[in-house]
CSV table of C-alpha atoms and ligand atoms in Angstrom, one decimal:
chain,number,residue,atom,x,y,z
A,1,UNK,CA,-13.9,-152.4,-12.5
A,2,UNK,CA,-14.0,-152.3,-8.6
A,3,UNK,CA,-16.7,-149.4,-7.6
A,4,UNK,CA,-15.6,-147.9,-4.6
A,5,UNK,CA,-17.5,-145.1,-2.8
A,6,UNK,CA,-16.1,-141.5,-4.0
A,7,UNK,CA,-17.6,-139.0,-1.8
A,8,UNK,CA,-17.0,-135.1,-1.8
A,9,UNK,CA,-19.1,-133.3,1.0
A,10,UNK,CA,-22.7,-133.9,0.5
A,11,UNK,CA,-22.8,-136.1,-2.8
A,12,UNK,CA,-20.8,-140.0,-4.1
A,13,UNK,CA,-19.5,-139.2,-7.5
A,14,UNK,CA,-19.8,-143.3,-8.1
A,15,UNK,CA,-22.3,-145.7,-7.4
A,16,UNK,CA,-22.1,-149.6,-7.3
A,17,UNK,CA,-24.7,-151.4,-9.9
A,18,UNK,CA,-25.1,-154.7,-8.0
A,19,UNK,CA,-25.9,-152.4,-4.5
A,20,UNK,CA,-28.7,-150.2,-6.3
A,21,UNK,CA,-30.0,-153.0,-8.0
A,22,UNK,CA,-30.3,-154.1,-4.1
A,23,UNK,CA,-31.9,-151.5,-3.3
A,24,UNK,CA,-34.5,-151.6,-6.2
A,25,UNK,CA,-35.1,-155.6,-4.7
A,26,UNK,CA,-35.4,-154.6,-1.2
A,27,UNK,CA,-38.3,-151.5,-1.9
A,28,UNK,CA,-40.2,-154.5,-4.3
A,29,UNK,CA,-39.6,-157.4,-1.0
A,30,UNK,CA,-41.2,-154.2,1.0
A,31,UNK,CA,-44.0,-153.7,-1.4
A,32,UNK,CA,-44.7,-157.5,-2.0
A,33,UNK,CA,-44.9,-158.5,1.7
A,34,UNK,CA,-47.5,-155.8,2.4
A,35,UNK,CA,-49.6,-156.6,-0.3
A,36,UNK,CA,-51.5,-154.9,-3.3
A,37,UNK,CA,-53.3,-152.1,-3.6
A,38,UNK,CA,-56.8,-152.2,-4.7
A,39,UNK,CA,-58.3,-149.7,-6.8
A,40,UNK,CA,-55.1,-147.9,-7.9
A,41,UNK,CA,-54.2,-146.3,-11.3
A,42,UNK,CA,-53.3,-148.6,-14.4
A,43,UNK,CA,-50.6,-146.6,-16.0
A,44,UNK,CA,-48.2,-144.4,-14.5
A,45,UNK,CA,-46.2,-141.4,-15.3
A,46,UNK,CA,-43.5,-141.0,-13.1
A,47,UNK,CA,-41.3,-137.6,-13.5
A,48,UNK,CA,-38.4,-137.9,-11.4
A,49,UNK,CA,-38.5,-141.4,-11.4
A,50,UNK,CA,-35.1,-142.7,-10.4
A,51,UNK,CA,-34.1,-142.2,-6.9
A,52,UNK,CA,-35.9,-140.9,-3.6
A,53,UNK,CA,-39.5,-140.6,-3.7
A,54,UNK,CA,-39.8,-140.9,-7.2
A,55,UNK,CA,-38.1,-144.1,-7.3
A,56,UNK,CA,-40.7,-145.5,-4.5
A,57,UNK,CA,-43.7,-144.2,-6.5
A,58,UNK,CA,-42.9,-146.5,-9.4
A,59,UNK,CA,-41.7,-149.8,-7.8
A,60,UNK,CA,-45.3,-148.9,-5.8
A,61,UNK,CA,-47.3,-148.1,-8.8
A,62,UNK,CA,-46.2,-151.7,-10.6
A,63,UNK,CA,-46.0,-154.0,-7.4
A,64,UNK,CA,-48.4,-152.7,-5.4
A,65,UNK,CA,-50.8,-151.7,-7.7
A,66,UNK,CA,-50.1,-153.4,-10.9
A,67,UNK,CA,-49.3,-150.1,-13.1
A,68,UNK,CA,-47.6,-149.5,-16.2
A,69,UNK,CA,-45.1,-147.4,-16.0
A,70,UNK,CA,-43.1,-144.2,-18.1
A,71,UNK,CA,-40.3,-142.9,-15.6
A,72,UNK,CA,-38.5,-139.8,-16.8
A,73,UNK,CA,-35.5,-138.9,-15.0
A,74,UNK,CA,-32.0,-137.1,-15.6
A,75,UNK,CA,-28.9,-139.6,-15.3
A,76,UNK,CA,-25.4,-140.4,-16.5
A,77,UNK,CA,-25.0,-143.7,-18.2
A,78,UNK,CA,-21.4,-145.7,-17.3
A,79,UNK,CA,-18.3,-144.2,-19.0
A,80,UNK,CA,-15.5,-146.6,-19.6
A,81,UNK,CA,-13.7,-145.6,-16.7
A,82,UNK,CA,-16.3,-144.4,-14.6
A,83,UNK,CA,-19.7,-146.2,-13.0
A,84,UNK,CA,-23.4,-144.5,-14.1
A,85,UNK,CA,-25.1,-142.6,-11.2
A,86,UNK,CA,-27.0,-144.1,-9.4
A,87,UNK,CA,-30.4,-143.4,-10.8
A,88,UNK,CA,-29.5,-144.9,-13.6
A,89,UNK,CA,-28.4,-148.3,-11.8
A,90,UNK,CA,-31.8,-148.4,-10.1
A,91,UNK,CA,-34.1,-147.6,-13.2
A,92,UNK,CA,-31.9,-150.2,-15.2
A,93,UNK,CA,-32.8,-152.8,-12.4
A,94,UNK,CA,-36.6,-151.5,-12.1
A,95,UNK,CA,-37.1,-152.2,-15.5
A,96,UNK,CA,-35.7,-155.5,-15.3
A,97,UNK,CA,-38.0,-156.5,-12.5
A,98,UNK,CA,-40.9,-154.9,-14.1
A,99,UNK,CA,-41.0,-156.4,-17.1
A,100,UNK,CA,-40.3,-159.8,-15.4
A,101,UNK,CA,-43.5,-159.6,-13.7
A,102,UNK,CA,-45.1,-158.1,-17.3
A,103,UNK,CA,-45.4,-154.7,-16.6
A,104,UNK,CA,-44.4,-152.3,-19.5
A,105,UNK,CA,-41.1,-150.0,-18.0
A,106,UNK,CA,-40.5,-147.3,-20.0
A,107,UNK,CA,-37.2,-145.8,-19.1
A,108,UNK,CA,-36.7,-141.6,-20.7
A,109,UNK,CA,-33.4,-140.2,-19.8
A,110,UNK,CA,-33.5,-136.4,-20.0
A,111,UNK,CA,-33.9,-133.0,-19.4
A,112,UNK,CA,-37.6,-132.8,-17.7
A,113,UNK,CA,-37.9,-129.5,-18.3
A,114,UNK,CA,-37.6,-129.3,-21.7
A,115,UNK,CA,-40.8,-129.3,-24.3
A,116,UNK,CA,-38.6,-132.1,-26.5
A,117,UNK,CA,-38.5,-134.8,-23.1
A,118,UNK,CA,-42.4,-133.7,-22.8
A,119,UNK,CA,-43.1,-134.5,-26.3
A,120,UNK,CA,-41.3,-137.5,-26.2
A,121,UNK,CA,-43.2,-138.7,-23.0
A,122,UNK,CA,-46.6,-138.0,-25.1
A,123,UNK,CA,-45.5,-140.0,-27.8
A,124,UNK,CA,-44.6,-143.0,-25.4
A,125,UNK,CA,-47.4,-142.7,-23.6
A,126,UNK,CA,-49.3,-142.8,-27.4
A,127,UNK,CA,-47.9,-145.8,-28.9
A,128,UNK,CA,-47.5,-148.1,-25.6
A,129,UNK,CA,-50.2,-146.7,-23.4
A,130,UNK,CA,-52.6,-144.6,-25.2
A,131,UNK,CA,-53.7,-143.1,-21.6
A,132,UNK,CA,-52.1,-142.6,-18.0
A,133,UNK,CA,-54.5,-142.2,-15.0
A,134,UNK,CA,-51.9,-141.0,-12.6
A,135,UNK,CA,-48.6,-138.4,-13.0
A,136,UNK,CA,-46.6,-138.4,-10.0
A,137,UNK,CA,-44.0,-134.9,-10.1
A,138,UNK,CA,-41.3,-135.5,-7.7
A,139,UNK,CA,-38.1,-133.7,-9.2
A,140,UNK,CA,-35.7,-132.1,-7.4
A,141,UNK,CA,-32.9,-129.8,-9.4
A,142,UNK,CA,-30.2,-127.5,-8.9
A,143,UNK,CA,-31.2,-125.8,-12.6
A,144,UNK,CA,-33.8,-125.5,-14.8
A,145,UNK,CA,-33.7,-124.0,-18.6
A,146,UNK,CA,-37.1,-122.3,-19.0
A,147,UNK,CA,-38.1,-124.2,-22.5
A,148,UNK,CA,-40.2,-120.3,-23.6
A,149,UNK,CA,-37.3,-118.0,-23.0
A,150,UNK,CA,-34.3,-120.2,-23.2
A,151,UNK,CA,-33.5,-118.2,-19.4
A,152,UNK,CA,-31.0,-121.0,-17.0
A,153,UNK,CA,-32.3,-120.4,-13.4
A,154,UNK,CA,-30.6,-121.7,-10.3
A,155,UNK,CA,-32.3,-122.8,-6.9
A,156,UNK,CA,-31.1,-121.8,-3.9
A,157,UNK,CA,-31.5,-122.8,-0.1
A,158,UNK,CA,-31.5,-119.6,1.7
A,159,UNK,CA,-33.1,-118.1,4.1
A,160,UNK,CA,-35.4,-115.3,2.9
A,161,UNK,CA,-35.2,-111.8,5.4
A,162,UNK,CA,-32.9,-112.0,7.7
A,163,UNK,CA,-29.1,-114.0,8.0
A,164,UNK,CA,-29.4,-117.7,9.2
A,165,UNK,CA,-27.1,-119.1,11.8
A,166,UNK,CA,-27.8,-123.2,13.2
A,167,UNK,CA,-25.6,-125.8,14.5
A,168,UNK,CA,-24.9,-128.1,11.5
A,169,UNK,CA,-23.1,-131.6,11.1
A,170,UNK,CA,-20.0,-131.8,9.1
A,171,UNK,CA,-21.2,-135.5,8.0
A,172,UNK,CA,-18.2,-136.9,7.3
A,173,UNK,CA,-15.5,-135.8,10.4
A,174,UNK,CA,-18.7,-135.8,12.5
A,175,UNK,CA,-17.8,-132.1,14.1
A,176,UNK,CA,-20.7,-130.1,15.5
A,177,UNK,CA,-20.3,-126.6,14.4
A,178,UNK,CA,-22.3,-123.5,12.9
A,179,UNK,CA,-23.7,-122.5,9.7
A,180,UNK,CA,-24.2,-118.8,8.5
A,181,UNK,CA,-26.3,-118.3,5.4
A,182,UNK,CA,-26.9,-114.5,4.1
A,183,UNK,CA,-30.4,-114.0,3.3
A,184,UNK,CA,-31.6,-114.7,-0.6
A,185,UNK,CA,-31.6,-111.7,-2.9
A,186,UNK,CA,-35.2,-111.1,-4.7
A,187,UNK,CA,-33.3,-113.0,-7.9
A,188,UNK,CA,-32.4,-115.9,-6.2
A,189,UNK,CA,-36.0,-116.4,-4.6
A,190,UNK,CA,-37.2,-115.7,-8.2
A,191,UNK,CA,-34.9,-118.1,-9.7
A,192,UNK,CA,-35.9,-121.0,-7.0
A,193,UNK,CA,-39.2,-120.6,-7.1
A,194,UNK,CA,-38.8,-120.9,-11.4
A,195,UNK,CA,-36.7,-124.5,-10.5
A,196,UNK,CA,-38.5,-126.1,-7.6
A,197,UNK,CA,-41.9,-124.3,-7.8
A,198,UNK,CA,-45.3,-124.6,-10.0
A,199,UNK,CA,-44.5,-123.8,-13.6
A,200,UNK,CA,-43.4,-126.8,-14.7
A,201,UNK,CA,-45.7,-129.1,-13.4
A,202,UNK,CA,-48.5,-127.2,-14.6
A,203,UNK,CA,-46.9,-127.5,-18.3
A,204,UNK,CA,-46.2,-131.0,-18.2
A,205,UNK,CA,-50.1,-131.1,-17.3
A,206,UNK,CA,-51.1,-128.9,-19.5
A,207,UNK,CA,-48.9,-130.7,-22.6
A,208,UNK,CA,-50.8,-133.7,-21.7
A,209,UNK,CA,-54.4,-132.4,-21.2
A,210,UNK,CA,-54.1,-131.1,-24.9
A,211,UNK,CA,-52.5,-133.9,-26.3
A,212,UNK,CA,-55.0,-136.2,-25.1
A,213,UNK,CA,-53.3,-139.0,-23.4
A,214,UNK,CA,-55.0,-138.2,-19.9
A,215,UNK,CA,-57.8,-141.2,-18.5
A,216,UNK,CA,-60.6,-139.8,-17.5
A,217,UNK,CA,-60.2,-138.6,-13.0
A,218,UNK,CA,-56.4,-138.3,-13.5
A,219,UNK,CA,-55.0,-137.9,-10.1
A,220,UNK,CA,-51.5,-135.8,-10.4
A,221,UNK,CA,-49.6,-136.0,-7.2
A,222,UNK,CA,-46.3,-133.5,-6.3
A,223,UNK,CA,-44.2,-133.4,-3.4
A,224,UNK,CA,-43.6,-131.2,-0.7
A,225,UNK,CA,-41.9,-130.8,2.8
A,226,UNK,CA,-42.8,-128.5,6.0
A,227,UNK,CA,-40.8,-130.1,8.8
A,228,UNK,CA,-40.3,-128.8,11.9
A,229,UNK,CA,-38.8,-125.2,13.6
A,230,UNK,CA,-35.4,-126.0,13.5
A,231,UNK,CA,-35.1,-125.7,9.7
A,232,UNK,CA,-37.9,-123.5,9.6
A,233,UNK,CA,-35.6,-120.5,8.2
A,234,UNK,CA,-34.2,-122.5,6.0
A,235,UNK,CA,-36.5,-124.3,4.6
A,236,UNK,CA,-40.5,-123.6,4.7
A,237,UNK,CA,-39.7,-119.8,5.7
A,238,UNK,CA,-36.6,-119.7,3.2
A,239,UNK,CA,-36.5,-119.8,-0.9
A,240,UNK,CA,-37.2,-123.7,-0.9
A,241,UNK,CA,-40.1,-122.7,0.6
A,242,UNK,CA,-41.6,-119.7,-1.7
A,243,UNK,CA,-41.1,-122.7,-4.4
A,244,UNK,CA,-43.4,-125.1,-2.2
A,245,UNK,CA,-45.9,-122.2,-2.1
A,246,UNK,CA,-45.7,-121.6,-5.5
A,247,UNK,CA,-46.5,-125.6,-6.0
A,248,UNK,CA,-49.6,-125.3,-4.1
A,249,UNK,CA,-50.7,-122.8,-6.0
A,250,UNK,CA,-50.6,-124.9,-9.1
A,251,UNK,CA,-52.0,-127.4,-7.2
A,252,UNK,CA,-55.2,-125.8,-7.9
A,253,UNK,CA,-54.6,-124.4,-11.1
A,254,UNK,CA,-54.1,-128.0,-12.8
A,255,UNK,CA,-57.0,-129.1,-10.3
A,256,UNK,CA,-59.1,-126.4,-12.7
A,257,UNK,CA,-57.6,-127.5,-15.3
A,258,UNK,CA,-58.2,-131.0,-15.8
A,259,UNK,CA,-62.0,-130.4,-14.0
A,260,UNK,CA,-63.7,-130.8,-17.4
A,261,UNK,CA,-62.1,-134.3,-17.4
A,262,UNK,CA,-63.0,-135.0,-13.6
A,263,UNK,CA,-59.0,-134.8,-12.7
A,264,UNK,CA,-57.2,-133.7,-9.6
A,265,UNK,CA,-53.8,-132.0,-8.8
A,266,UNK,CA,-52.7,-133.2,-5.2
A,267,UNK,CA,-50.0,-132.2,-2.8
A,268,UNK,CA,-48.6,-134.7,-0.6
A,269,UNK,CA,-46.7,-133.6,2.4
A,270,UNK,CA,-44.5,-135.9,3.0
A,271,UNK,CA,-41.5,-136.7,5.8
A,272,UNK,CA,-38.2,-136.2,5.6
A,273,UNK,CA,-35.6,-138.9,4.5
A,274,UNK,CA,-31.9,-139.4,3.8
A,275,UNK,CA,-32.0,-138.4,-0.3
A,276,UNK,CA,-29.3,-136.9,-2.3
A,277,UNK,CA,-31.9,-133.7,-2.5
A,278,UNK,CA,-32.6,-133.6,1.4
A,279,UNK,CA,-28.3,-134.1,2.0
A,280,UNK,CA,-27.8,-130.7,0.2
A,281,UNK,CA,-30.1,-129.2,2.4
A,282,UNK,CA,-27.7,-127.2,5.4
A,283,UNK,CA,-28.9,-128.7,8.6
A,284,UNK,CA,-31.0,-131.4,7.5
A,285,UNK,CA,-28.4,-134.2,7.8
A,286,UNK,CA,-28.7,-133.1,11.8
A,287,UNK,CA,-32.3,-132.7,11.8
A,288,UNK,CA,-32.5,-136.3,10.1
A,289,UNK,CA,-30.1,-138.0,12.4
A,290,UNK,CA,-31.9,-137.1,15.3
A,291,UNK,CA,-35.0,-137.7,13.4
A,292,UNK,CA,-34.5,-141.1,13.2
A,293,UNK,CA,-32.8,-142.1,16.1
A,294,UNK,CA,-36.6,-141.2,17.9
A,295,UNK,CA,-38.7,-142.3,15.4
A,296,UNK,CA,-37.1,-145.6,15.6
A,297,UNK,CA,-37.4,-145.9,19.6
A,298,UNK,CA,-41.0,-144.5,19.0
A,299,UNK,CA,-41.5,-147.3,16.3
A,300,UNK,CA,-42.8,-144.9,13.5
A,301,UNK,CA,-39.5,-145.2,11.3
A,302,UNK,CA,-40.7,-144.6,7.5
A,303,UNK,CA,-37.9,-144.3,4.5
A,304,UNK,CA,-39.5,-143.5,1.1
A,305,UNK,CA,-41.3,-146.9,0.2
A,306,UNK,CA,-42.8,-147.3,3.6
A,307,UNK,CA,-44.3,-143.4,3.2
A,308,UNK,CA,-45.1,-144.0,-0.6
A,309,UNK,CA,-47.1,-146.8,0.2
A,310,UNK,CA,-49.2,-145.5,2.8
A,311,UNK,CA,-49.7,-142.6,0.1
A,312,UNK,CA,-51.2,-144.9,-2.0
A,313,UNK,CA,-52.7,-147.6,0.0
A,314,UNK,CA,-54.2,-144.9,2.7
A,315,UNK,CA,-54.7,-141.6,1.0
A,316,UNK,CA,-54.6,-141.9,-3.0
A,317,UNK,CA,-56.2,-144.8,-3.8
A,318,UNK,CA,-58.0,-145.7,0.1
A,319,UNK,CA,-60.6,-144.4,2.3
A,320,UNK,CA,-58.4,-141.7,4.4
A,321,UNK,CA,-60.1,-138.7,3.0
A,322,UNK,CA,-58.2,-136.4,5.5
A,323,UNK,CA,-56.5,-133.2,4.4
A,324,UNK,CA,-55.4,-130.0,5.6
A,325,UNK,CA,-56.8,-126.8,5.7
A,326,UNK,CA,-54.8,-126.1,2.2
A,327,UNK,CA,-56.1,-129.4,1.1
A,328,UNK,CA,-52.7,-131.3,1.4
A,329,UNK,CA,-52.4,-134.9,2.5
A,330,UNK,CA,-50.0,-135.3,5.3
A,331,UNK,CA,-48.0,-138.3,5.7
A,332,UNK,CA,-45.7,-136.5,7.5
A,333,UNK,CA,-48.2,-136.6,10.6
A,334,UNK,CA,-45.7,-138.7,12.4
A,335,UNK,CA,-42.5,-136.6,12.5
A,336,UNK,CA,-44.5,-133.5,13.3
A,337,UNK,CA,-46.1,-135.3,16.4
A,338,UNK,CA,-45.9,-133.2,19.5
A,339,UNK,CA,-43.6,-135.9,20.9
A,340,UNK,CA,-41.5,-136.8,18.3
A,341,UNK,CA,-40.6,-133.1,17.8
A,342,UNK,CA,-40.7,-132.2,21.9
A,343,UNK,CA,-38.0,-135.3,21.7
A,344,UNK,CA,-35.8,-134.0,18.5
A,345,UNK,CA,-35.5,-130.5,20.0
A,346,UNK,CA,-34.1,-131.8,23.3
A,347,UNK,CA,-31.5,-133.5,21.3
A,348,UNK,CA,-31.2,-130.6,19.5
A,349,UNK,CA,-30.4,-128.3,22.9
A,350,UNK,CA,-28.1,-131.0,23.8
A,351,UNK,CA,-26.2,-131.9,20.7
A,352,UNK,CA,-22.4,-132.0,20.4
A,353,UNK,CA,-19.4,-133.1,18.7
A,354,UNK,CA,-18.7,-135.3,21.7
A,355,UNK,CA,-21.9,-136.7,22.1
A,356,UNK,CA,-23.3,-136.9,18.8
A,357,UNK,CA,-23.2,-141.3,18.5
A,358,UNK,CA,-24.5,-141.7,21.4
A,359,UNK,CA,-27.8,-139.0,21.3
A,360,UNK,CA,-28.2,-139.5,17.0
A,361,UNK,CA,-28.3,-141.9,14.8
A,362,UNK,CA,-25.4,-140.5,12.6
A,363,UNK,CA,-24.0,-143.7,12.0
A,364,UNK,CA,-27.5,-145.0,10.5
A,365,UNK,CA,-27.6,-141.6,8.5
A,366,UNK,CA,-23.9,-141.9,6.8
A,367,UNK,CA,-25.1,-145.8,6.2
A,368,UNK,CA,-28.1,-144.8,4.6
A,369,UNK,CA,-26.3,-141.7,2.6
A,370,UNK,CA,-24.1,-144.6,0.7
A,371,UNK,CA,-27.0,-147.5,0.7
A,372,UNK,CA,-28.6,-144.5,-1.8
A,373,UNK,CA,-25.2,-145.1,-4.1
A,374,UNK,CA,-25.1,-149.0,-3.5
A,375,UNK,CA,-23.1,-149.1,-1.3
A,376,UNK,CA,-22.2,-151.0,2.2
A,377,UNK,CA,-24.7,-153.7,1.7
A,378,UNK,CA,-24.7,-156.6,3.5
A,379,UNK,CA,-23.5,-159.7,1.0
A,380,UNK,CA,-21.9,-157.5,-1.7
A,381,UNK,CA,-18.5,-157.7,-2.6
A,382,UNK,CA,-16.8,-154.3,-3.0
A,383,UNK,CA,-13.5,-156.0,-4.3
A,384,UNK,CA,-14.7,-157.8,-6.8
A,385,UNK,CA,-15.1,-156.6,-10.2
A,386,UNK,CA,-18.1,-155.9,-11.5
A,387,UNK,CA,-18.9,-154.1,-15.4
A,388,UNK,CA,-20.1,-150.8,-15.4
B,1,LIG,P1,-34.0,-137.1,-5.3
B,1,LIG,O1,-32.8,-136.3,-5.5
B,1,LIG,O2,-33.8,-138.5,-4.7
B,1,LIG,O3,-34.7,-137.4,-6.8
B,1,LIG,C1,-34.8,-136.4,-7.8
B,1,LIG,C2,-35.2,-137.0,-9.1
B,1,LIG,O4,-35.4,-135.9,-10.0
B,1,LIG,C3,-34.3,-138.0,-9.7
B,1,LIG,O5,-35.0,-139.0,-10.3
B,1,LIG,C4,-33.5,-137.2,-10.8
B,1,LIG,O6,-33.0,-137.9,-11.9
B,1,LIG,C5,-34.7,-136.3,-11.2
B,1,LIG,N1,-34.3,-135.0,-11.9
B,1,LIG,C6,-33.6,-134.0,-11.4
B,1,LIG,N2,-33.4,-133.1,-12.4
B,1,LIG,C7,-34.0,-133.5,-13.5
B,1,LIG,C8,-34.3,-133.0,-14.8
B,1,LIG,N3,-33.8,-131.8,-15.2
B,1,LIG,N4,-34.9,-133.8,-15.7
B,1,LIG,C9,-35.4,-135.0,-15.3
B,1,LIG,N5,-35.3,-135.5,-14.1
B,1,LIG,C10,-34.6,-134.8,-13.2
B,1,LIG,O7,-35.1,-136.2,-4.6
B,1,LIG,P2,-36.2,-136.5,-3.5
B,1,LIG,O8,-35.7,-136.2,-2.2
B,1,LIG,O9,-36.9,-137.8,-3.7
B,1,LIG,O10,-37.2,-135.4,-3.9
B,1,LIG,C11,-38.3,-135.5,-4.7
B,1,LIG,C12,-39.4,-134.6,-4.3
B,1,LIG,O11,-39.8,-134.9,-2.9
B,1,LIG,C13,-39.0,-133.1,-4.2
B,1,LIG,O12,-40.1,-132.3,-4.6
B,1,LIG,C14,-38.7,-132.9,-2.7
B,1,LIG,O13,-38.9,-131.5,-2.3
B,1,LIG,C15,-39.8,-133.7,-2.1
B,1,LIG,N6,-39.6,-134.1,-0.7
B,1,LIG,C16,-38.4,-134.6,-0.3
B,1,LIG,C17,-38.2,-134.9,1.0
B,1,LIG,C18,-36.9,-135.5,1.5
B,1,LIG,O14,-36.6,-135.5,2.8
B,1,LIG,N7,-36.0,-136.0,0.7
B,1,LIG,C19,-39.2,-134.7,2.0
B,1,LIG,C20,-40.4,-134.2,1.5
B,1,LIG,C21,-40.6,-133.9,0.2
């Protein structure tokens, strides 16, 4: 089959097997040249494990640290006529590499939200590594069927009050124009905050904890994103952000939790980066591109594998004991530097159709948009045929 990039607005409905496996190799080369991590956890529980941050937390859990690994993630296998996603791709090519370099990859495709995936992971974790010392959460879904009520809730990015107008990027034709979004109703902040928010960390902990297959000072770790004023209504003011509240809170519910086992639930705050979750977000792909295009000059670029491995290295498993005043590690201290964000908003005042090459790094977003598919990598051939 030749794999050529399909994409419809904000997602690639195919992905390329030999770029993603790229991809996987490149985040390894990354972790490899900068060394191991000392001190960090043995065996690893990654949920959302294949793509984004996720991704990054397992290839930094087995190469930088030397960890076992169970990564549970939600992908479509390769059809005969169509390519797998390309989650799928990369935790096909994780495992490879991990078990070359004799580290147990344990690959669980399903529905994370569901009691059977839970069970599943707890009998995994049983018969191959009797304990995990570190759970890393880093899902991000449309849906989720609450597994006690049989309820399907949708998440939403809205704004939350009041209507939300921006200048947006149409990615594709490259035309500066607005977005409108109507404020949430009390459902749909309900429903996002059920998807993206607390509960279902806290039962995945909570399945584990009785279970027994928790090490003694498990260190659980979940995701989050402030950013900067721009996207303030529409993200940590909107519905995405009730759900990031909500995961703070459980934060320090598990953190209770697992305190008779000397355990702690962590939020990490980290940066934004070109995902497929952050290129559903409306304005992001602008924020990013100019994002970027300053970081660079300012030489504080970071992609996932560059922030995940400071997460670890610094933060998780180093001496920086730093948090904020809601206890939250906050690798995304260089994006929200006064003059990283002084030099994004000038952009942002200045921004058009006309002069959006020159003033963002669009170009390096839409390249990086299709590198997370496999695609447009430098000594791959797209015409050749390859097997799905
Ligand atoms: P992503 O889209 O790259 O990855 C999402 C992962 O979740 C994938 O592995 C996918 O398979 C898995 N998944 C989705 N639904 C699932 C289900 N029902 N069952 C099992 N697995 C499922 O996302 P990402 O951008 O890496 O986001 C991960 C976390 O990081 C999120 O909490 C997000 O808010 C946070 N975060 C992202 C950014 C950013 O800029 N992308 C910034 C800061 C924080």
């Amino acid at each position: 089959m030749i794999i050529k990039p399909k994409t419809r607005g904000f997602i690639c409905l195919t992905a390329h097997p030999l770029g993603c496996e790229r991809n996987v190799e490149e985040q390894i080369a990354y972790v490899s040249k900068n060394g191991p991590i000392s001190g960090g956890p043995r065996n690893v529980l990654v949920v959302g494990a294949s793509t984004g941050y996720g991704l990054a937390s397992r290839i930094v859990s087995s190469f930088g640290c030397g960890a076992n690994t169970i990564g549970v993630f939600f992908e479509r296998p390769a059809d005969v006529d169509r390519p797998a996603s390309a989650g799928w791709y990369n935790s096909i090519a994780f495992k490879k590499y991990a078990e070359g370099g004799n580290f147990i990859a344990e690959n669980i495709n399903g529905d994370a939200f569901s009691d059977e995936i839970k069970e599943k992971v707890v009998e995994v974790i049983k018969s191959k590594l009797v304990h995990v010392d570190c759970v890393i959460y880093s899902l991000a879904s449309p849906r989720r069927t609450d597994p006690r009520t049989g309820e399907t809730y949708k998440s939403v990015l809205k704004p939350i009050g009041n209507k939300f107008k921006s200048k947006t990027v149409n990615v594709d034709s490259g035309k500066i124009g607005d977005v409108e979004l109507e404020p949430a109703s009390a459902d749909e902040i309900v429903s996002t905050v059920k998807v993206m928010g607390g509960e279902d960390w806290k039962l995945w902990m909570q399945t584990l904890l009785r279970e027994n297959v928790l090490a003694d000072r498990i260190k659980t770790v979940a995701y989050s994103y402030i950013g900067p004023k721009v996207t303030r209504p529409i993200y940590s003011d909107g519905t995405i952000g009730r759900a990031k509240e909500d995961l703070d809170r459980a934060a320090d519910a598990i953190t209770h939790m697992l305190s008779k086992i000397g355990g702690k639930a962590i939020i990490s705050v980290n940066k934004a980066v070109v995902t497929q979750a952050s290129s559903a977000i409306p304005v992001v792909p602008l924020y990013i591109s100019m994002l970027f295009k300053v970081m660079k000059e300012k030489n504080l670029h970071e992609g996932c594998i560059e922030q995940i491995y400071r997460l670890f290295k610094n933060h998780l498993y180093g001496n920086d004991e730093s948090r904020d005043s809601y206890g939250r590690i906050r690798i995304d201290n260089f994006e929200l530097q006064e003059d990283v964000q002084g030099a994004v908003a000038e952009l942002w005042n200045r921004v058009s159709t006309e002069n959006l090459r020159e003033i963002t790094d669009i170009d390096d977003y839409r390249r990086e948009f299709l590198k997370l598919f496999g695609f447009g990598i430098d000594g791959i051939d797209y015409d050749a045929d390859v097997t799905p």
